[in-house]
Tab-separated table of C-alpha atoms in Angstrom:
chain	number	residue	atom	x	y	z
A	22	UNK	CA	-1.681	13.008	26.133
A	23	UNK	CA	1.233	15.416	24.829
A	24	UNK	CA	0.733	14.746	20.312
A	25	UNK	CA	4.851	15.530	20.316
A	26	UNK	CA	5.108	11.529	22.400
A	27	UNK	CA	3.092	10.032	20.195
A	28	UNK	CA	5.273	11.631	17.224
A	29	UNK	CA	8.105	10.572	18.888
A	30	UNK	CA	7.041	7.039	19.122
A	31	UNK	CA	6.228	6.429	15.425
A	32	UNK	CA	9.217	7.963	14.503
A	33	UNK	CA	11.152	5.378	16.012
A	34	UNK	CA	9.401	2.642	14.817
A	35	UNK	CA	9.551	3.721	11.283
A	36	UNK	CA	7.564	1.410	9.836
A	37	UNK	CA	8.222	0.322	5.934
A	38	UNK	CA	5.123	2.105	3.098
A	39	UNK	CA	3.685	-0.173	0.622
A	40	UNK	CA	1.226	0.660	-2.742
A	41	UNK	CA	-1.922	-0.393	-2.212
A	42	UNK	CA	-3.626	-1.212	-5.814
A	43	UNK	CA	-6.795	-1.756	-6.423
A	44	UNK	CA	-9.360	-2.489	-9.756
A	45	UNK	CA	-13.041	-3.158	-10.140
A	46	UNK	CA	-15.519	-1.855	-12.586
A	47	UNK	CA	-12.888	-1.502	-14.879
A	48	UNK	CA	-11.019	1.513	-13.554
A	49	UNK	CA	-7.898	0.640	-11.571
A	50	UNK	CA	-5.914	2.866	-8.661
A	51	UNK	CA	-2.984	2.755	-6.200
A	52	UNK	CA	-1.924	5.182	-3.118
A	53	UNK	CA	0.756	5.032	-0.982
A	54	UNK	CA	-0.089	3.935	2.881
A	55	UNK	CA	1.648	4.432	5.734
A	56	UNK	CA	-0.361	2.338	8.366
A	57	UNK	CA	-0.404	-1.838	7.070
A	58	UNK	CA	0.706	-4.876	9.353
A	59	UNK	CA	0.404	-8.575	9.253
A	60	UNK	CA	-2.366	-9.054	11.721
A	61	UNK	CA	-2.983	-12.815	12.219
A	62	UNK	CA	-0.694	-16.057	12.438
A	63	UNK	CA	-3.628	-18.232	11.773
A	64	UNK	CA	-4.608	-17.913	8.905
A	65	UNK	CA	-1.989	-15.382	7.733
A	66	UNK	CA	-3.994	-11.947	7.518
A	67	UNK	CA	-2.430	-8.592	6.586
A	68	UNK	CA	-4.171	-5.395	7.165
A	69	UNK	CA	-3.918	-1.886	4.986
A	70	UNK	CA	-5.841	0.954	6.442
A	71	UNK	CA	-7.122	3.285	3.434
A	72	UNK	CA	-7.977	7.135	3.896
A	73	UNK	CA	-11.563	7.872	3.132
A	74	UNK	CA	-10.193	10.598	1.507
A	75	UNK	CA	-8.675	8.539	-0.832
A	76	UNK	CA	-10.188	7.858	-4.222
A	77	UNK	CA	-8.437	3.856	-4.176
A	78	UNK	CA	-10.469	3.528	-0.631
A	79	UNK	CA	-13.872	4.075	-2.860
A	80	UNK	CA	-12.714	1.987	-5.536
A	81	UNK	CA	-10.948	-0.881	-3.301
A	82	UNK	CA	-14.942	-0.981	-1.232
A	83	UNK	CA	-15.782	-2.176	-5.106
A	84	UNK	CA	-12.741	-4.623	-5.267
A	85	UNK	CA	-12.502	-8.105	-4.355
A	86	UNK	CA	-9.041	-8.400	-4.092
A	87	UNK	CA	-5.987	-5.763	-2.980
A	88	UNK	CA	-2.524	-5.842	-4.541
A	89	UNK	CA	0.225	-4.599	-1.530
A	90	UNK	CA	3.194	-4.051	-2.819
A	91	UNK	CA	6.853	-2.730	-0.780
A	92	UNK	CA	8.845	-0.392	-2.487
A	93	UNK	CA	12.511	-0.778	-3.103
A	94	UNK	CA	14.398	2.486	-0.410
A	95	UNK	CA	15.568	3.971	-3.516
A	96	UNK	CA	12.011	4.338	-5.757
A	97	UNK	CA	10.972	7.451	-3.798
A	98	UNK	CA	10.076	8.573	-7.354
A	99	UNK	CA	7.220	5.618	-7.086
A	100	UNK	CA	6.425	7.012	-3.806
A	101	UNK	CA	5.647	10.449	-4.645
A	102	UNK	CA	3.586	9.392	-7.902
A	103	UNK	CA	1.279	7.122	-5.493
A	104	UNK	CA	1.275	9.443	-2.430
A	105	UNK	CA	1.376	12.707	-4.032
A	106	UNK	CA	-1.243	12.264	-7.173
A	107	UNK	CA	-5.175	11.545	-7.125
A	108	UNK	CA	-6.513	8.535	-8.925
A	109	UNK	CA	-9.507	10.262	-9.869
A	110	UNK	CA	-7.662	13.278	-11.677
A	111	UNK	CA	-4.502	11.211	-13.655
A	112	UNK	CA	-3.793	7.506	-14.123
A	113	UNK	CA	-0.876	6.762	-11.661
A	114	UNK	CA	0.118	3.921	-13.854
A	115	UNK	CA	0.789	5.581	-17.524
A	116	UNK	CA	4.507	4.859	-18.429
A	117	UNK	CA	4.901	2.404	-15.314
A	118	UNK	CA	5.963	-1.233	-16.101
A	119	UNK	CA	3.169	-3.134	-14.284
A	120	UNK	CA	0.695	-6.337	-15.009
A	121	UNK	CA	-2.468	-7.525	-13.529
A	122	UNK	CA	-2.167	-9.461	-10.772
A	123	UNK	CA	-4.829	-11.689	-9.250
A	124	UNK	CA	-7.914	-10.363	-9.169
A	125	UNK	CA	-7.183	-7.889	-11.506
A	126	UNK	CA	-5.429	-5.588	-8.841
A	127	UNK	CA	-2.256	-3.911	-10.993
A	128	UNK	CA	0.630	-4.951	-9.879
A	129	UNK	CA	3.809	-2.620	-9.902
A	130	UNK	CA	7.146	-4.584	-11.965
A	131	UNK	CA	9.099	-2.535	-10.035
A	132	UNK	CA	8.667	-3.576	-6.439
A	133	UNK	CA	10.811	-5.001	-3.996
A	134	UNK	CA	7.723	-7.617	-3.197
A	135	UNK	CA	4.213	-7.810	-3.379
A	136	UNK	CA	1.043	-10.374	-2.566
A	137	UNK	CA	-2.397	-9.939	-3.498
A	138	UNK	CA	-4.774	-10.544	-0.796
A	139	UNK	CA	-8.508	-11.297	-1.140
A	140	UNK	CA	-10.711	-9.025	0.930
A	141	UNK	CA	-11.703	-10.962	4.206
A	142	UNK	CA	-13.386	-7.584	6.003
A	143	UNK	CA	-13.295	-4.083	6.207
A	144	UNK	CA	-13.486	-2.289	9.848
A	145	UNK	CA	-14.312	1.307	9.842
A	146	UNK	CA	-11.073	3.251	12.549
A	147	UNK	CA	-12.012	6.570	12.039
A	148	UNK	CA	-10.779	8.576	9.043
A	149	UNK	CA	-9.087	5.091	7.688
A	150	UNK	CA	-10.873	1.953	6.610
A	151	UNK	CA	-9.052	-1.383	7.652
A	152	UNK	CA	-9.203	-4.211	4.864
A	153	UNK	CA	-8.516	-7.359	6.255
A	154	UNK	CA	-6.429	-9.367	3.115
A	155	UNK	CA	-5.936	-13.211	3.018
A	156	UNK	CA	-2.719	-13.540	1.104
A	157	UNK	CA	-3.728	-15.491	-2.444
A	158	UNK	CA	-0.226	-14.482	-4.111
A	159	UNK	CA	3.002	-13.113	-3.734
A	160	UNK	CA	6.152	-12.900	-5.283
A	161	UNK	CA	9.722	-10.757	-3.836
A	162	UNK	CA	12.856	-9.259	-5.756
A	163	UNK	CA	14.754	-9.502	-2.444
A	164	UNK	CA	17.484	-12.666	-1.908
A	165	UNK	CA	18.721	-12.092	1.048
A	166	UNK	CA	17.422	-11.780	5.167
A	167	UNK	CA	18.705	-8.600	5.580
A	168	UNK	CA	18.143	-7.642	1.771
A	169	UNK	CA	21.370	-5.751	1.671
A	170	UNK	CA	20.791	-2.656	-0.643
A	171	UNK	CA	17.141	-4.063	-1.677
A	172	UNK	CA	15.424	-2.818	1.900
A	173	UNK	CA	12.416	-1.462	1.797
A	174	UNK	CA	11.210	2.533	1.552
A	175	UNK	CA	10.196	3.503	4.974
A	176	UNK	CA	8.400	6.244	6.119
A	177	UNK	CA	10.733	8.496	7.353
A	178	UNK	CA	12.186	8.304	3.685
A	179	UNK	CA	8.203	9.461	2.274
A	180	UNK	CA	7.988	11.954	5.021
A	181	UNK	CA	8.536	14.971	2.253
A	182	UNK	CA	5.252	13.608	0.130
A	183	UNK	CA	2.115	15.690	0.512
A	184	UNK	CA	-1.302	13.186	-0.249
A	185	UNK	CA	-2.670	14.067	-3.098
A	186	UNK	CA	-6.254	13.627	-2.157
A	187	UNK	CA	-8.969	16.159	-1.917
A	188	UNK	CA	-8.553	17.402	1.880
């Protein structure tokens, strides 16, 4: 298989990037993630793969719940803080308008929508962990179907961040 077909093919789908937060022990984190879906009709399931890399992966395998959360196209700012910054050395959230959610994930004021999911199961895929999230809560900014100027930050639009985690 040819790497530049693969590339090719994810750059046309161009899937949206959420915030993943997390909390437990009384430390909280967030990263940004490029891989999530919905992943089940019945009952509603959403999956976010974290990088083992990542210090919010070894705080989220503490966590009970996950906070998701898409960002608005033009909070690349948010973006870079999440995807280019480590947890473990600065707190992400300092000066950020945010609240805890349910389960004590933090969740981000400024998102264009966001749902907490409880953590259903975790399935190791190589360098990323799936967690499997049943939905608990959620809440949206955006009013319309095609949410006008409110759509989402995609990953083409985060393709200049550099992860911030220890390589």
């Amino acid at each position: 298989m040819d790497d530049e077909d693969i590339a090719a093919f994810t750059a046309l789908a161009n899937p949206s990037v959420y915030v993943v937060t997390a909390a437990a022990d009384g430390r909280r984190a967030g990263c940004l993630v490029g891989f999530a879906s919905q992943c089940s009709l019945q009952p509603v399931r959403f999956a976010v793969w974290l990088s083992k890399a990542n210090h919010t992966y070894r705080l989220a395998l503490a966590a009970h719940t996950l906070t998701v959360h898409l960002l608005p196209r033009n909070r690349h700012d948010l973006a870079a803080r999440f995807g280019s910054q480590c947890s473990a050395d600065t707190d992400k959230f300092d000066g950020l308008p945010w609240h805890e959610g349910p389960g004590g994930a933090p969740v981000l004021t400024d998102a264009l929508a966001w749902f907490t999911g409880r953590i259903h199961d975790r399935h190791d895929a190589g360098d990323h962990v799936a967690f499997i999230l049943d939905p608990i809560a959620a809440h949206t900014e955006a009013t319309t179907h095609d949410h006008g100027d409110r759509a989402a930050l995609t990953l083409h639009d985060a393709g200049d961040i550099t992860a911030g985690h220890p390589a």
